[in-house]
Amino acid sequence: MSDAADESFMREALDLAREAEGNGEVPVGAVLVRDGCVIGRGASCQIQQNDPSAHAEVSALRDAGRRTENYRLVDSTLYVTLEPCMMCVGAMVHARISRLVYGCIAPKTGVVQSHGNLLDWTSHNHRIEVAGGVLAEECSALLTAFFDGIREGD
């Protein structure tokens, strides 16, 4: 995909992150794209669903699986506003996505850049191409403002 396409789809993920924030959730959004079309959308919804696995990435993968009627999501690209955690990376490998594009790093929980690259493990039988830092400043600013608001008691 081109840089312009990556930015466009990341903007869609940012819109979903803002929706999550409006629902009182951590503002993280994700879209899954195949052949230039969005096949799955997700936003953080752990609080609403009382589900610790309801991260934006997992929600987008679940949505795509329902829409395509297949848990294998080959030849797809996942756009997510925040560097994925260990659980989400595992789900991506099992879904067989082809590419991951993320916005900002997750210094505490990220496992694609911040704490090594779990996708590089030789034990995985599937490889995922990675591009990080797409609209990183916008993604980071959204999260920073959210957590600053919590600390200030908003």
PDB file of C-alpha atoms in Angstrom:
ATOM      1  CA  MET A   1       0.000   0.000   0.000  1.00  0.00           C
ATOM      2  CA  SER A   2       1.052   3.578  -0.492  1.00  0.00           C
ATOM      3  CA  ASP A   3       1.825   5.998   2.299  1.00  0.00           C
ATOM      4  CA  ALA A   4      -1.357   7.904   1.404  1.00  0.00           C
ATOM      5  CA  ALA A   5      -3.461   4.730   1.695  1.00  0.00           C
ATOM      6  CA  ASP A   6      -1.824   3.853   5.004  1.00  0.00           C
ATOM      7  CA  GLU A   7      -2.612   7.321   6.350  1.00  0.00           C
ATOM      8  CA  SER A   8      -6.190   7.170   5.092  1.00  0.00           C
ATOM      9  CA  PHE A   9      -6.899   3.852   6.788  1.00  0.00           C
ATOM     10  CA  MET A  10      -5.117   5.011   9.951  1.00  0.00           C
ATOM     11  CA  ARG A  11      -7.475   8.011  10.011  1.00  0.00           C
ATOM     12  CA  GLU A  12     -10.382   5.554  10.000  1.00  0.00           C
ATOM     13  CA  ALA A  13      -8.776   3.787  12.943  1.00  0.00           C
ATOM     14  CA  LEU A  14      -8.391   7.154  14.699  1.00  0.00           C
ATOM     15  CA  ASP A  15     -12.117   7.823  14.190  1.00  0.00           C
ATOM     16  CA  LEU A  16     -12.857   4.507  15.911  1.00  0.00           C
ATOM     17  CA  ALA A  17     -10.447   5.424  18.714  1.00  0.00           C
ATOM     18  CA  ARG A  18     -12.390   8.655  19.262  1.00  0.00           C
ATOM     19  CA  GLU A  19     -15.629   6.647  19.396  1.00  0.00           C
ATOM     20  CA  ALA A  20     -14.086   4.405  22.052  1.00  0.00           C
ATOM     21  CA  GLU A  21     -13.072   7.473  24.049  1.00  0.00           C
ATOM     22  CA  GLY A  22     -16.625   8.799  23.805  1.00  0.00           C
ATOM     23  CA  ASN A  23     -17.763   5.539  25.393  1.00  0.00           C
ATOM     24  CA  GLY A  24     -15.323   5.910  28.287  1.00  0.00           C
ATOM     25  CA  GLU A  25     -12.840   3.425  26.858  1.00  0.00           C
ATOM     26  CA  VAL A  26      -9.127   3.854  26.194  1.00  0.00           C
ATOM     27  CA  PRO A  27      -9.010   5.489  22.740  1.00  0.00           C
ATOM     28  CA  VAL A  28      -7.627   2.758  20.496  1.00  0.00           C
ATOM     29  CA  GLY A  29      -9.122   1.903  17.119  1.00  0.00           C
ATOM     30  CA  ALA A  30      -8.386  -0.640  14.403  1.00  0.00           C
ATOM     31  CA  VAL A  31      -9.475  -1.439  10.863  1.00  0.00           C
ATOM     32  CA  LEU A  32      -8.686  -4.540   8.828  1.00  0.00           C
ATOM     33  CA  VAL A  33      -8.322  -4.018   5.081  1.00  0.00           C
ATOM     34  CA  ARG A  34      -8.223  -6.435   2.158  1.00  0.00           C
ATOM     35  CA  ASP A  35      -7.964  -5.371  -1.478  1.00  0.00           C
ATOM     36  CA  GLY A  36      -8.441  -1.740  -0.505  1.00  0.00           C
ATOM     37  CA  CYS A  37     -11.728  -2.380   1.338  1.00  0.00           C
ATOM     38  CA  VAL A  38     -12.346  -2.379   5.077  1.00  0.00           C
ATOM     39  CA  ILE A  39     -13.485  -5.867   6.117  1.00  0.00           C
ATOM     40  CA  GLY A  40     -13.354  -5.350   9.877  1.00  0.00           C
ATOM     41  CA  ARG A  41     -13.602  -2.531  12.381  1.00  0.00           C
ATOM     42  CA  GLY A  42     -12.870  -2.453  16.082  1.00  0.00           C
ATOM     43  CA  ALA A  43     -12.458  -0.121  19.001  1.00  0.00           C
ATOM     44  CA  SER A  44     -11.449  -0.749  22.579  1.00  0.00           C
ATOM     45  CA  CYS A  45     -14.519  -1.971  24.452  1.00  0.00           C
ATOM     46  CA  GLN A  46     -13.204  -3.928  27.448  1.00  0.00           C
ATOM     47  CA  ILE A  47     -15.222  -1.880  29.944  1.00  0.00           C
ATOM     48  CA  GLN A  48     -18.490  -1.962  28.008  1.00  0.00           C
ATOM     49  CA  GLN A  49     -18.251  -5.675  27.324  1.00  0.00           C
ATOM     50  CA  ASN A  50     -16.626  -6.682  30.625  1.00  0.00           C
ATOM     51  CA  ASP A  51     -14.139  -8.544  28.454  1.00  0.00           C
ATOM     52  CA  PRO A  52     -10.374  -8.227  28.949  1.00  0.00           C
ATOM     53  CA  SER A  53      -9.808  -9.507  25.403  1.00  0.00           C
ATOM     54  CA  ALA A  54     -11.964  -6.807  23.756  1.00  0.00           C
ATOM     55  CA  HIS A  55      -9.000  -4.798  22.478  1.00  0.00           C
ATOM     56  CA  ALA A  56      -9.459  -2.854  19.234  1.00  0.00           C
ATOM     57  CA  GLU A  57      -7.377  -5.339  17.243  1.00  0.00           C
ATOM     58  CA  VAL A  58      -9.268  -8.387  18.483  1.00  0.00           C
ATOM     59  CA  SER A  59     -12.592  -6.637  17.891  1.00  0.00           C
ATOM     60  CA  ALA A  60     -11.569  -5.833  14.292  1.00  0.00           C
ATOM     61  CA  LEU A  61     -10.431  -9.425  13.691  1.00  0.00           C
ATOM     62  CA  ARG A  62     -13.705 -10.768  15.106  1.00  0.00           C
ATOM     63  CA  ASP A  63     -15.721  -8.390  12.932  1.00  0.00           C
ATOM     64  CA  ALA A  64     -13.779  -9.419   9.823  1.00  0.00           C
ATOM     65  CA  GLY A  65     -14.166 -13.112  10.655  1.00  0.00           C
ATOM     66  CA  ARG A  66     -17.942 -12.714  10.895  1.00  0.00           C
ATOM     67  CA  ARG A  67     -18.141 -10.686   7.682  1.00  0.00           C
ATOM     68  CA  THR A  68     -15.923 -13.024   5.655  1.00  0.00           C
ATOM     69  CA  GLU A  69     -17.158 -16.173   7.397  1.00  0.00           C
ATOM     70  CA  ASN A  70     -13.564 -17.235   7.863  1.00  0.00           C
ATOM     71  CA  TYR A  71     -11.143 -16.967  10.768  1.00  0.00           C
ATOM     72  CA  ARG A  72      -8.211 -16.928   8.350  1.00  0.00           C
ATOM     73  CA  LEU A  73      -7.801 -13.342   7.221  1.00  0.00           C
ATOM     74  CA  VAL A  74      -4.979 -13.806   4.715  1.00  0.00           C
ATOM     75  CA  ASP A  75      -3.884 -10.991   2.408  1.00  0.00           C
ATOM     76  CA  SER A  76      -5.160  -8.374   4.840  1.00  0.00           C
ATOM     77  CA  THR A  77      -3.609  -5.402   6.616  1.00  0.00           C
ATOM     78  CA  LEU A  78      -4.477  -4.403  10.159  1.00  0.00           C
ATOM     79  CA  TYR A  79      -4.273  -0.697  10.970  1.00  0.00           C
ATOM     80  CA  VAL A  80      -4.241   0.106  14.679  1.00  0.00           C
ATOM     81  CA  THR A  81      -3.570   3.370  16.465  1.00  0.00           C
ATOM     82  CA  LEU A  82      -1.375   1.827  19.179  1.00  0.00           C
ATOM     83  CA  GLU A  83       1.422  -0.737  19.049  1.00  0.00           C
ATOM     84  CA  PRO A  84      -0.159  -4.135  19.809  1.00  0.00           C
ATOM     85  CA  CYS A  85       0.206  -6.125  23.010  1.00  0.00           C
ATOM     86  CA  MET A  86       1.152  -9.793  23.340  1.00  0.00           C
ATOM     87  CA  MET A  87      -2.448 -11.037  23.152  1.00  0.00           C
ATOM     88  CA  CYS A  88      -3.219  -9.055  20.009  1.00  0.00           C
ATOM     89  CA  VAL A  89      -0.030 -10.150  18.256  1.00  0.00           C
ATOM     90  CA  GLY A  90      -0.984 -13.762  18.950  1.00  0.00           C
ATOM     91  CA  ALA A  91      -4.439 -13.207  17.471  1.00  0.00           C
ATOM     92  CA  MET A  92      -2.925 -11.618  14.355  1.00  0.00           C
ATOM     93  CA  VAL A  93      -0.584 -14.572  13.825  1.00  0.00           C
ATOM     94  CA  HIS A  94      -3.455 -17.050  14.209  1.00  0.00           C
ATOM     95  CA  ALA A  95      -5.610 -15.026  11.792  1.00  0.00           C
ATOM     96  CA  ARG A  96      -2.739 -15.039   9.278  1.00  0.00           C
ATOM     97  CA  ILE A  97      -2.926 -11.328   8.485  1.00  0.00           C
ATOM     98  CA  SER A  98      -0.226 -10.226   6.062  1.00  0.00           C
ATOM     99  CA  ARG A  99       0.641  -6.791   7.343  1.00  0.00           C
ATOM    100  CA  LEU A 100       0.417  -4.685  10.492  1.00  0.00           C
ATOM    101  CA  VAL A 101       0.471  -0.882  10.433  1.00  0.00           C
ATOM    102  CA  TYR A 102       0.414   0.871  13.794  1.00  0.00           C
ATOM    103  CA  GLY A 103       0.454   4.473  14.926  1.00  0.00           C
ATOM    104  CA  CYS A 104       2.313   5.175  18.165  1.00  0.00           C
ATOM    105  CA  ILE A 105       4.363   2.946  20.411  1.00  0.00           C
ATOM    106  CA  ALA A 106       3.030   1.451  23.652  1.00  0.00           C
ATOM    107  CA  PRO A 107       6.005   1.798  26.018  1.00  0.00           C
ATOM    108  CA  LYS A 108       4.442  -0.376  28.739  1.00  0.00           C
ATOM    109  CA  THR A 109       2.776  -3.166  26.754  1.00  0.00           C
ATOM    110  CA  GLY A 110       3.902  -3.030  23.118  1.00  0.00           C
ATOM    111  CA  VAL A 111       5.627  -6.133  21.785  1.00  0.00           C
ATOM    112  CA  VAL A 112       6.330  -5.130  18.198  1.00  0.00           C
ATOM    113  CA  GLN A 113       8.877  -2.415  18.958  1.00  0.00           C
ATOM    114  CA  SER A 114       8.850  -1.312  22.598  1.00  0.00           C
ATOM    115  CA  HIS A 115       9.706  -4.681  24.166  1.00  0.00           C
ATOM    116  CA  GLY A 116      11.260  -6.442  21.223  1.00  0.00           C
ATOM    117  CA  ASN A 117       9.334  -7.832  18.296  1.00  0.00           C
ATOM    118  CA  LEU A 118       7.206 -10.847  19.144  1.00  0.00           C
ATOM    119  CA  LEU A 119       6.470 -11.181  15.429  1.00  0.00           C
ATOM    120  CA  ASP A 120      10.117 -12.106  14.883  1.00  0.00           C
ATOM    121  CA  TRP A 121       9.872 -15.247  16.993  1.00  0.00           C
ATOM    122  CA  THR A 122      11.153 -18.146  14.924  1.00  0.00           C
ATOM    123  CA  SER A 123       8.585 -20.465  16.500  1.00  0.00           C
ATOM    124  CA  HIS A 124       5.779 -18.765  14.558  1.00  0.00           C
ATOM    125  CA  ASN A 125       4.853 -20.477  11.334  1.00  0.00           C
ATOM    126  CA  HIS A 126       3.533 -17.212   9.871  1.00  0.00           C
ATOM    127  CA  ARG A 127       5.280 -13.903   9.214  1.00  0.00           C
ATOM    128  CA  ILE A 128       3.659 -10.469   9.307  1.00  0.00           C
ATOM    129  CA  GLU A 129       5.157  -7.410   7.648  1.00  0.00           C
ATOM    130  CA  VAL A 130       5.241  -4.399  10.003  1.00  0.00           C
ATOM    131  CA  ALA A 131       5.161  -0.630   9.490  1.00  0.00           C
ATOM    132  CA  GLY A 132       5.088   1.600  12.558  1.00  0.00           C
ATOM    133  CA  GLY A 133       4.775   5.297  13.203  1.00  0.00           C
ATOM    134  CA  VAL A 134       1.937   6.094  10.787  1.00  0.00           C
ATOM    135  CA  LEU A 135       0.266   9.263  12.124  1.00  0.00           C
ATOM    136  CA  ALA A 136       2.123   8.569  15.365  1.00  0.00           C
ATOM    137  CA  GLU A 137       1.806  12.108  16.687  1.00  0.00           C
ATOM    138  CA  GLU A 138      -1.982  12.157  16.275  1.00  0.00           C
ATOM    139  CA  CYS A 139      -2.361   8.701  17.800  1.00  0.00           C
ATOM    140  CA  SER A 140      -0.119   9.574  20.722  1.00  0.00           C
ATOM    141  CA  ALA A 141      -1.801  12.944  21.345  1.00  0.00           C
ATOM    142  CA  LEU A 142      -5.210  11.271  21.603  1.00  0.00           C
ATOM    143  CA  LEU A 143      -3.962   8.797  24.210  1.00  0.00           C
ATOM    144  CA  THR A 144      -2.001  11.431  26.139  1.00  0.00           C
ATOM    145  CA  ALA A 145      -5.019  13.738  26.367  1.00  0.00           C
ATOM    146  CA  PHE A 146      -7.205  10.833  27.518  1.00  0.00           C
ATOM    147  CA  PHE A 147      -4.861   9.775  30.324  1.00  0.00           C
ATOM    148  CA  ASP A 148      -4.138  13.397  31.309  1.00  0.00           C
ATOM    149  CA  GLY A 149      -7.900  13.834  31.707  1.00  0.00           C
ATOM    150  CA  ILE A 150      -8.112  10.800  33.950  1.00  0.00           C
ATOM    151  CA  ARG A 151      -5.236  12.050  36.104  1.00  0.00           C
ATOM    152  CA  GLU A 152      -6.928  15.456  36.400  1.00  0.00           C
ATOM    153  CA  GLY A 153     -10.188  13.778  37.436  1.00  0.00           C
ATOM    154  CA  ASP A 154     -12.302  14.653  34.377  1.00  0.00           C
TER     155      ASP A 154
END
